[in-house]
C-alpha cells in the first residue's frame, strides 16, 4: 500500500469520515472557516489581559498555544469539530472585575483559574458534569442553541458596525455609510446566495472576498507575513495558587467555575446540535469533550491566560460541512502557525468574519420550531434563556435565568415532580450565586 493510502486509512480510522458523511477536503475547509472566524482572539485576548498588567507578547504566545493544544485534544480525543480558546467573557471578568475591580494581582487571578480548572477536571472525571447536563430539560436545550445564535448575532452586528452603543437606548444603528458596514452586508449576501446554490465553502469564500476588498477600498494594510514568536517566559508558571486559596478569592473561584461550566456546556451542546451530532438529545462522546475542555483550562492557567472554553464560532465550520475532529485538528494547526505568521493572521478584519457569524446565527434560530408553544411553564423559561444571553452578553447568565425561571414556574404550578433533581440543584446554585455572591 502506498504512503498516501496508509495516510488516508489512518485518517479514516481516527475520524470516521465516511460514517459522518464528510471528506478530508470538506473538513479542511471547515477548519479554515472556523479559524478565520475566531482568529481575532490571538489579538483581542492579549489586549484585554494586558489591561490587567500582564505582558501582552507572552499572552499572545500563551493564547496561540492553548488554543492549539485544547482544540487538538478535542479533535483527536473527542472527535468533535469544536475549537477551544480563551473565552471572551471570561477574560473580561479576569481583567476588569478580579484584577482592576477587586484589586487582586494577575498572578492570583491565574491561580483562581487553575483551581477552577482542577474542580472542572474532578467533576468531569467523576462524571458529575455529564450528570448535570443530563438534567437539562429538552426545552432549555433548544433554548441554549437559539440563545447562542442570538448571542452570535449580536457579536456579528457589533463587529460589522451595524450595531453601535447608545447612552440613551443602550444599542442603536451604526453608521451604515461606512465602508466596513457595506462590505459586511455584501459578504453576508454573497454567503447566503452561494450557500443557496450549494457552493462548497460558501462561508469561507465570503470571508476571503470581503478581506480582499478590504485591501482595495477598506484601508486594510498588508503588514508582512512572518515574525518570530515572542517569549512566553513572563507568564509561564507565574500563577499564585497560594494567594488564590485565600478566603477572599473563594467566590472568584466559584464564579470562574460556574461560568466555565455553563458557557462551555451550552456551546458544546449548541454546536453539536447544529452539526446533527446529538443522538436522542445527547452527545455520544460528551465526557471526552468535557475532559478536553476542562484540561485546557488547567493547562491555560499554567501557560498564562484566562479560562479556555469551547467557541461558538465553531458553528461556522459546522455550517461549512465540518463533522469530525479533523476540523478541530485543522484549527489547531492554524493556531500554531499563528505563532510565526501573526501579521498575516491579523489581516482578516472583524467585518469580514461578521457576515459568517450572522449567517450561522440566523440558521440557529430555526430550532424555535421544536418548542412546545402551548405549555407556558416550558416556553417561558426557554424564552428567558434565549433572550437573556444576548441582552446580558453572557451565555452563563442566560442559563442561570432560564433554570431559575423553570424551577420556579414548575413549583408554583404544582408540577415540581416533573423537574429532574439536577435542575433543582442547578437552579439553587445559580440563585445562591446571585443572592450571596452578587451578579458578576
Short mmCIF file of C-alpha atoms in Angstrom, two decimals:
data_model
loop_
_atom_site.label_atom_id
_atom_site.label_comp_id
_atom_site.label_asym_id
_atom_site.label_seq_id
_atom_site.Cartn_x
_atom_site.Cartn_y
_atom_site.Cartn_z
CA UNK A 1 0.00 0.00 0.00
CA UNK A 2 1.30 3.47 -0.90
CA UNK A 3 2.11 6.09 1.71
CA UNK A 4 -0.91 8.11 0.56
CA UNK A 5 -3.14 5.07 1.01
CA UNK A 6 -1.79 4.45 4.52
CA UNK A 7 -2.34 8.07 5.47
CA UNK A 8 -5.92 8.01 4.18
CA UNK A 9 -6.59 4.81 6.10
CA UNK A 10 -5.17 6.32 9.28
CA UNK A 11 -7.29 9.46 8.90
CA UNK A 12 -10.39 7.32 8.32
CA UNK A 13 -9.72 5.24 11.44
CA UNK A 14 -9.07 8.32 13.58
CA UNK A 15 -12.02 10.44 12.48
CA UNK A 16 -14.51 8.01 10.80
CA UNK A 17 -15.12 10.41 7.91
CA UNK A 18 -17.34 8.09 5.84
CA UNK A 19 -19.53 7.36 8.84
CA UNK A 20 -20.13 11.08 9.28
CA UNK A 21 -20.69 11.67 5.55
CA UNK A 22 -17.74 14.00 5.06
CA UNK A 23 -14.33 14.14 3.35
CA UNK A 24 -10.81 15.35 4.07
CA UNK A 25 -11.28 18.39 1.81
CA UNK A 26 -14.57 19.36 3.48
CA UNK A 27 -13.04 19.04 6.95
CA UNK A 28 -10.02 21.14 6.00
CA UNK A 29 -12.23 23.88 4.54
CA UNK A 30 -14.42 23.75 7.67
CA UNK A 31 -11.37 24.04 9.91
CA UNK A 32 -10.07 27.04 7.99
CA UNK A 33 -13.54 28.63 8.17
CA UNK A 34 -13.75 28.18 11.95
CA UNK A 35 -10.23 29.52 12.38
CA UNK A 36 -10.90 32.65 10.37
CA UNK A 37 -13.98 33.47 12.46
CA UNK A 38 -12.12 33.13 15.76
CA UNK A 39 -8.57 34.20 14.84
CA UNK A 40 -9.33 37.58 16.39
CA UNK A 41 -8.78 36.03 19.84
CA UNK A 42 -4.99 35.97 19.36
CA UNK A 43 -5.08 39.77 19.24
CA UNK A 44 -8.04 40.62 21.48
CA UNK A 45 -7.05 38.35 24.39
CA UNK A 46 -3.58 39.91 24.86
CA UNK A 47 -5.16 43.38 24.69
CA UNK A 48 -7.72 42.58 27.43
CA UNK A 49 -5.30 40.72 29.72
CA UNK A 50 -2.75 43.45 29.06
CA UNK A 51 -5.17 45.80 30.83
CA UNK A 52 -4.73 43.54 33.87
CA UNK A 53 -0.98 44.20 33.80
CA UNK A 54 0.03 41.00 32.01
CA UNK A 55 2.84 41.11 29.40
CA UNK A 56 0.95 41.24 26.10
CA UNK A 57 3.52 39.46 23.93
CA UNK A 58 3.71 36.50 26.33
CA UNK A 59 -0.11 36.36 26.49
CA UNK A 60 -0.17 36.29 22.67
CA UNK A 61 2.02 33.16 22.67
CA UNK A 62 0.01 31.57 25.50
CA UNK A 63 -3.22 32.24 23.62
CA UNK A 64 -1.95 30.58 20.43
CA UNK A 65 -0.53 27.58 22.30
CA UNK A 66 -3.56 26.83 24.47
CA UNK A 67 -5.96 27.28 21.56
CA UNK A 68 -3.87 24.81 19.56
CA UNK A 69 -3.45 22.34 22.42
CA UNK A 70 -7.06 22.37 23.61
CA UNK A 71 -8.50 22.14 20.10
CA UNK A 72 -6.08 19.34 19.16
CA UNK A 73 -7.19 17.27 22.16
CA UNK A 74 -10.84 17.96 21.29
CA UNK A 75 -10.23 16.72 17.74
CA UNK A 76 -8.08 13.65 18.44
CA UNK A 77 -9.63 12.53 21.73
CA UNK A 78 -13.29 13.50 21.41
CA UNK A 79 -13.55 13.64 17.58
CA UNK A 80 -15.75 16.74 17.53
CA UNK A 81 -15.41 19.72 15.13
CA UNK A 82 -15.27 22.13 18.07
CA UNK A 83 -12.46 24.62 18.69
CA UNK A 84 -11.26 25.90 22.06
CA UNK A 85 -9.62 29.19 23.01
CA UNK A 86 -9.61 31.68 25.90
CA UNK A 87 -13.21 32.80 26.43
CA UNK A 88 -14.14 36.42 25.70
CA UNK A 89 -16.44 36.93 28.68
CA UNK A 90 -14.07 35.11 30.99
CA UNK A 91 -11.03 37.21 30.06
CA UNK A 92 -13.05 40.39 30.64
CA UNK A 93 -14.12 39.14 34.10
CA UNK A 94 -10.48 38.24 34.82
CA UNK A 95 -9.10 41.66 33.83
CA UNK A 96 -11.81 44.16 34.68
CA UNK A 97 -13.53 42.57 37.69
CA UNK A 98 -10.98 40.38 39.50
CA UNK A 99 -7.82 42.43 38.84
CA UNK A 100 -8.98 46.02 38.29
CA UNK A 101 -12.21 45.86 40.30
CA UNK A 102 -11.23 43.66 43.27
CA UNK A 103 -7.57 44.64 43.24
CA UNK A 104 -6.02 41.16 43.01
CA UNK A 105 -2.71 40.65 41.22
CA UNK A 106 -2.99 38.91 37.85
CA UNK A 107 -0.91 36.03 39.20
CA UNK A 108 -3.53 35.42 41.91
CA UNK A 109 -6.25 35.56 39.27
CA UNK A 110 -4.37 32.92 37.27
CA UNK A 111 -4.24 30.83 40.45
CA UNK A 112 -8.03 31.09 40.70
CA UNK A 113 -8.32 29.91 37.10
CA UNK A 114 -6.04 26.96 37.94
CA UNK A 115 -8.18 25.93 40.94
CA UNK A 116 -11.38 26.20 38.92
CA UNK A 117 -9.72 24.03 36.26
CA UNK A 118 -8.89 21.41 38.88
CA UNK A 119 -12.52 21.43 40.06
CA UNK A 120 -13.58 21.10 36.45
CA UNK A 121 -11.36 18.06 35.93
CA UNK A 122 -12.66 16.48 39.13
CA UNK A 123 -16.37 16.79 38.28
CA UNK A 124 -15.64 15.59 34.74
CA UNK A 125 -13.67 12.51 35.81
CA UNK A 126 -16.37 11.66 38.34
CA UNK A 127 -18.94 12.15 35.54
CA UNK A 128 -20.80 14.68 37.68
CA UNK A 129 -20.61 17.27 34.91
CA UNK A 130 -22.17 14.84 32.46
CA UNK A 131 -24.91 14.16 35.03
CA UNK A 132 -25.55 17.89 35.27
CA UNK A 133 -26.05 18.11 31.52
CA UNK A 134 -28.37 15.10 31.50
CA UNK A 135 -30.63 17.03 33.87
CA UNK A 136 -31.15 19.91 31.44
CA UNK A 137 -34.80 19.93 30.21
CA UNK A 138 -35.36 19.45 26.48
CA UNK A 139 -36.84 22.93 26.07
CA UNK A 140 -33.82 24.55 27.72
CA UNK A 141 -31.50 22.56 25.45
CA UNK A 142 -33.28 24.06 22.44
CA UNK A 143 -33.18 27.48 24.07
CA UNK A 144 -29.41 27.15 24.54
CA UNK A 145 -28.97 26.72 20.78
CA UNK A 146 -31.29 29.64 19.99
CA UNK A 147 -29.70 31.84 22.66
CA UNK A 148 -26.21 31.14 21.35
CA UNK A 149 -27.47 32.07 17.89
CA UNK A 150 -28.80 35.40 19.17
CA UNK A 151 -25.58 35.99 21.12
CA UNK A 152 -23.62 35.24 17.95
CA UNK A 153 -25.81 37.66 16.00
CA UNK A 154 -25.12 40.49 18.44
CA UNK A 155 -21.36 39.87 18.24
CA UNK A 156 -21.56 39.81 14.44
CA UNK A 157 -23.61 43.00 14.14
CA UNK A 158 -21.27 44.80 16.53
CA UNK A 159 -18.17 43.60 14.64
CA UNK A 160 -19.70 44.77 11.37
CA UNK A 161 -20.50 48.20 12.78
CA UNK A 162 -24.23 47.76 12.12
CA UNK A 163 -24.99 47.93 15.85
CA UNK A 164 -23.38 50.62 18.00
CA UNK A 165 -23.57 51.73 21.64
CA UNK A 166 -26.00 54.44 22.67
CA UNK A 167 -26.25 56.19 26.08
CA UNK A 168 -29.98 56.70 25.56
CA UNK A 169 -31.10 53.32 24.19
CA UNK A 170 -28.06 51.10 25.01
CA UNK A 171 -27.82 49.97 21.38
CA UNK A 172 -28.61 51.76 18.15
CA UNK A 173 -27.96 51.64 14.43
CA UNK A 174 -24.36 52.31 13.48
CA UNK A 175 -23.17 54.44 10.58
CA UNK A 176 -24.36 52.35 7.63
CA UNK A 177 -22.50 54.61 5.18
CA UNK A 178 -19.09 53.42 6.38
CA UNK A 179 -17.12 51.08 4.13
CA UNK A 180 -16.78 48.24 6.71
CA UNK A 181 -20.57 48.10 7.13
CA UNK A 182 -21.16 47.99 3.38
CA UNK A 183 -18.52 45.29 2.92
CA UNK A 184 -20.05 43.22 5.74
CA UNK A 185 -23.51 43.45 4.14
CA UNK A 186 -22.04 42.44 0.78
CA UNK A 187 -20.24 39.49 2.38
CA UNK A 188 -23.46 38.32 4.03
CA UNK A 189 -25.35 38.39 0.73
CA UNK A 190 -22.52 36.51 -1.02
CA UNK A 191 -22.57 33.77 1.63
CA UNK A 192 -26.36 33.35 1.54
CA UNK A 193 -26.52 33.25 -2.28
CA UNK A 194 -23.61 30.81 -2.62
CA UNK A 195 -24.99 28.54 0.09
CA UNK A 196 -28.43 28.62 -1.59
CA UNK A 197 -26.75 27.24 -4.71
CA UNK A 198 -24.94 24.67 -2.52
CA UNK A 199 -21.46 26.00 -3.31
CA UNK A 200 -18.90 24.27 -1.10
CA UNK A 201 -17.04 26.61 1.22
CA UNK A 202 -19.57 29.42 0.71
CA UNK A 203 -18.79 30.91 4.12
CA UNK A 204 -15.04 30.82 3.51
CA UNK A 205 -15.47 32.40 0.07
CA UNK A 206 -17.48 35.21 1.64
CA UNK A 207 -14.79 35.88 4.26
CA UNK A 208 -11.97 35.84 1.68
CA UNK A 209 -13.91 38.08 -0.72
CA UNK A 210 -14.50 40.77 1.93
CA UNK A 211 -10.87 40.54 3.09
CA UNK A 212 -9.57 41.07 -0.45
CA UNK A 213 -11.93 44.03 -0.93
CA UNK A 214 -10.74 45.49 2.38
CA UNK A 215 -7.26 45.97 0.87
CA UNK A 216 -8.74 47.83 -2.09
CA UNK A 217 -11.44 50.04 -0.54
CA UNK A 218 -11.34 49.43 3.20
CA UNK A 219 -7.95 50.86 4.04
CA UNK A 220 -6.68 47.48 5.28
CA UNK A 221 -2.89 47.30 5.23
CA UNK A 222 -0.73 44.31 4.46
CA UNK A 223 1.94 44.19 7.18
CA UNK A 224 4.00 41.23 6.05
CA UNK A 225 3.84 37.51 6.65
CA UNK A 226 6.41 36.12 9.06
CA UNK A 227 7.52 37.11 12.55
CA UNK A 228 9.40 35.20 15.24
CA UNK A 229 7.22 34.24 18.23
CA UNK A 230 7.90 36.27 21.40
CA UNK A 231 8.99 34.61 24.68
CA UNK A 232 6.32 33.07 26.93
CA UNK A 233 8.59 33.21 29.99
CA UNK A 234 6.92 36.28 31.62
CA UNK A 235 3.64 34.35 32.10
CA UNK A 236 4.68 30.68 32.05
CA UNK A 237 4.11 29.08 35.51
CA UNK A 238 3.68 32.53 37.07
CA UNK A 239 0.34 31.74 38.73
CA UNK A 240 -0.03 32.30 42.50
CA UNK A 241 -2.02 29.31 43.80
CA UNK A 242 -1.44 30.03 47.49
CA UNK A 243 -2.75 33.56 47.05
CA UNK A 244 -5.82 32.22 45.24
CA UNK A 245 -6.54 29.84 48.13
CA UNK A 246 -7.11 32.81 50.43
CA UNK A 247 -10.67 33.10 51.69
CA UNK A 248 -11.33 36.34 49.84
CA UNK A 249 -10.78 34.68 46.46
CA UNK A 250 -13.05 31.68 47.02
CA UNK A 251 -16.02 33.45 45.48
CA UNK A 252 -13.86 34.32 42.46
CA UNK A 253 -13.03 30.63 42.02
CA UNK A 254 -16.71 29.74 42.26
CA UNK A 255 -17.70 32.33 39.67
CA UNK A 256 -14.97 31.11 37.29
CA UNK A 257 -16.17 27.55 37.81
CA UNK A 258 -19.85 28.32 37.21
CA UNK A 259 -19.26 30.47 34.14
CA UNK A 260 -16.82 27.95 32.66
CA UNK A 261 -19.22 25.08 33.32
CA UNK A 262 -22.27 26.56 31.66
CA UNK A 263 -20.60 28.62 28.94
CA UNK A 264 -18.75 25.56 27.68
CA UNK A 265 -21.67 23.18 28.20
CA UNK A 266 -24.07 25.47 26.35
CA UNK A 267 -21.65 25.92 23.47
CA UNK A 268 -20.80 22.21 23.18
CA UNK A 269 -24.45 21.23 23.02
CA UNK A 270 -25.43 24.09 20.73
CA UNK A 271 -22.70 23.39 18.17
CA UNK A 272 -23.18 19.60 18.37
CA UNK A 273 -26.91 20.04 17.80
CA UNK A 274 -26.25 22.27 14.79
CA UNK A 275 -23.94 19.58 13.36
CA UNK A 276 -26.54 16.85 13.88
CA UNK A 277 -24.22 15.06 16.29
CA UNK A 278 -26.77 14.62 19.10
CA UNK A 279 -28.36 11.20 19.49
CA UNK A 280 -31.69 11.29 21.33
CA UNK A 281 -30.71 14.75 22.53
CA UNK A 282 -27.34 13.57 23.90
CA UNK A 283 -23.71 13.86 22.85
CA UNK A 284 -22.27 10.37 22.40
CA UNK A 285 -18.75 11.36 23.48
CA UNK A 286 -19.73 14.13 25.86
CA UNK A 287 -17.36 13.12 28.65
CA UNK A 288 -14.38 13.12 26.29
CA UNK A 289 -15.35 16.59 25.06
CA UNK A 290 -15.66 17.77 28.65
CA UNK A 291 -12.23 16.36 29.53
CA UNK A 292 -10.68 18.23 26.60
CA UNK A 293 -12.41 21.42 27.72
CA UNK A 294 -11.53 21.16 31.42
CA UNK A 295 -7.96 20.07 30.69
CA UNK A 296 -7.46 23.16 28.53
CA UNK A 297 -8.48 25.44 31.42
CA UNK A 298 -5.91 23.73 33.66
CA UNK A 299 -3.14 23.97 31.04
CA UNK A 300 -4.03 27.54 30.07
CA UNK A 301 -3.51 28.81 33.59
CA UNK A 302 -0.01 27.29 33.55
CA UNK A 303 0.84 28.93 30.22
CA UNK A 304 -0.51 32.29 31.33
CA UNK A 305 -4.01 33.02 30.09
CA UNK A 306 -7.56 33.22 31.43
CA UNK A 307 -10.06 30.35 31.21
CA UNK A 308 -10.34 28.44 27.95
CA UNK A 309 -13.72 27.39 26.62
CA UNK A 310 -15.46 25.91 23.58
CA UNK A 311 -16.11 28.59 20.96
CA UNK A 312 -19.50 29.37 19.46
CA UNK A 313 -17.63 30.32 16.28
CA UNK A 314 -17.17 26.57 15.74
CA UNK A 315 -20.70 26.72 14.32
CA UNK A 316 -19.33 28.42 11.18
CA UNK A 317 -17.12 25.42 10.47
CA UNK A 318 -20.06 23.10 11.08
CA UNK A 319 -22.11 25.08 8.58
CA UNK A 320 -19.23 24.70 6.10
CA UNK A 321 -19.53 20.91 6.45
CA UNK A 322 -17.26 20.04 9.39
CA UNK A 323 -18.45 16.94 11.25
CA UNK A 324 -15.37 15.32 12.82
CA UNK A 325 -12.26 16.05 14.83
CA UNK A 326 -10.28 16.63 11.64
CA UNK A 327 -11.89 20.07 11.53
CA UNK A 328 -10.57 20.75 15.04
CA UNK A 329 -7.10 19.43 14.19
CA UNK A 330 -7.00 21.83 11.24
CA UNK A 331 -7.90 24.73 13.53
CA UNK A 332 -5.18 23.66 15.98
CA UNK A 333 -2.54 23.60 13.24
CA UNK A 334 -3.53 27.09 12.11
CA UNK A 335 -3.29 28.44 15.66
CA UNK A 336 0.24 27.05 15.87
CA UNK A 337 1.01 28.73 12.54
CA UNK A 338 -0.18 32.00 14.09
CA UNK A 339 2.98 31.97 16.22
CA UNK A 340 5.00 32.59 13.08
CA UNK A 341 2.62 34.43 10.76
CA UNK A 342 0.89 36.77 13.19
CA UNK A 343 0.87 39.73 10.74
CA UNK A 344 -0.87 37.63 8.09
CA UNK A 345 -3.41 36.20 10.52
CA UNK A 346 -4.27 39.70 11.58
CA UNK A 347 -5.08 40.75 8.02
CA UNK A 348 -8.65 39.42 8.24
CA UNK A 349 -10.75 42.29 9.64
CA UNK A 350 -13.63 41.72 12.05
CA UNK A 351 -16.14 42.93 9.48
CA UNK A 352 -15.02 40.13 7.14
CA UNK A 353 -15.90 37.37 9.62
CA UNK A 354 -19.05 39.11 10.91
CA UNK A 355 -21.18 38.07 7.90
CA UNK A 356 -20.33 34.41 8.50
CA UNK A 357 -21.26 34.65 12.19
CA UNK A 358 -24.52 36.41 11.39
CA UNK A 359 -25.49 33.85 8.75
CA UNK A 360 -24.93 30.96 11.16
CA UNK A 361 -26.87 32.85 13.83
CA UNK A 362 -29.85 33.14 11.51
CA UNK A 363 -29.81 29.39 10.85
CA UNK A 364 -29.64 28.55 14.56
CA UNK A 365 -32.95 30.32 15.19
CA UNK A 366 -34.86 27.62 13.31
CA UNK A 367 -34.63 25.43 16.42
CA UNK A 368 -37.52 27.54 17.77
CA UNK A 369 -39.92 25.44 15.74
CA UNK A 370 -39.28 22.46 18.03
CA UNK A 371 -40.60 24.18 21.15
CA UNK A 372 -44.00 23.34 22.64
CA UNK A 373 -45.64 26.75 22.48
CA UNK A 374 -48.78 25.59 24.35
CA UNK A 375 -47.06 24.99 27.72
CA UNK A 376 -46.10 28.30 29.33
CA UNK A 377 -44.04 26.56 32.04
CA UNK A 378 -41.79 25.22 29.28
CA UNK A 379 -41.80 28.03 26.72
CA UNK A 380 -41.30 30.95 29.13
CA UNK A 381 -38.07 29.57 30.69
CA UNK A 382 -36.83 28.78 27.18
CA UNK A 383 -37.58 32.33 26.02
CA UNK A 384 -35.93 33.80 29.13
CA UNK A 385 -32.82 31.69 28.48
CA UNK A 386 -32.54 32.69 24.83
CA UNK A 387 -33.26 36.39 25.37
CA UNK A 388 -31.00 36.83 28.41
CA UNK A 389 -27.89 35.56 26.60
CA UNK A 390 -27.54 38.46 24.13
CA UNK A 391 -29.05 41.11 26.41
CA UNK A 392 -26.66 40.32 29.28
CA UNK A 393 -23.83 39.42 26.86
CA UNK A 394 -23.38 36.13 28.67
CA UNK A 395 -24.33 32.54 27.89
CA UNK A 396 -23.98 31.72 31.58
CA UNK A 397 -26.46 34.40 32.66
CA UNK A 398 -28.98 33.16 30.14
CA UNK A 399 -28.70 29.66 31.56
CA UNK A 400 -28.99 30.99 35.11
CA UNK A 401 -32.17 32.97 34.49
CA UNK A 402 -33.63 30.10 32.49
CA UNK A 403 -33.07 27.46 35.17
CA UNK A 404 -34.36 29.66 37.98
CA UNK A 405 -37.49 30.54 35.98
CA UNK A 406 -38.05 26.89 35.02
CA UNK A 407 -37.81 25.66 38.61
CA UNK A 408 -40.00 28.48 39.98
CA UNK A 409 -42.78 28.03 37.41
CA UNK A 410 -42.88 24.25 37.87
CA UNK A 411 -43.00 24.70 41.65
CA UNK A 412 -45.79 27.29 41.66
CA UNK A 413 -47.93 25.40 39.14
CA UNK A 414 -47.83 22.11 41.03
CA UNK A 415 -45.51 20.34 38.58
CA UNK A 416 -42.47 20.02 40.84
CA UNK A 417 -42.31 16.23 40.38
CA UNK A 418 -41.61 16.72 36.65
CA UNK A 419 -38.35 18.50 37.38
CA UNK A 420 -35.12 16.48 37.37
CA UNK A 421 -33.27 16.76 40.70
CA UNK A 422 -30.25 18.17 38.87
CA UNK A 423 -32.36 21.04 37.52
CA UNK A 424 -33.35 21.90 41.11
CA UNK A 425 -29.71 21.79 42.17
CA UNK A 426 -28.52 23.96 39.25
CA UNK A 427 -31.28 26.50 39.86
CA UNK A 428 -30.33 26.60 43.56
CA UNK A 429 -26.65 27.13 42.82
CA UNK A 430 -27.41 29.98 40.43
CA UNK A 431 -29.82 31.56 42.92
CA UNK A 432 -27.12 31.35 45.61
CA UNK A 433 -24.64 32.96 43.23
CA UNK A 434 -26.92 35.93 42.54
CA UNK A 435 -28.17 36.44 46.08
CA UNK A 436 -25.00 35.91 48.12
CA UNK A 437 -22.12 36.38 45.68
CA UNK A 438 -23.50 39.22 43.59
CA UNK A 439 -24.22 39.27 39.89
CA UNK A 440 -20.67 39.02 38.48
#
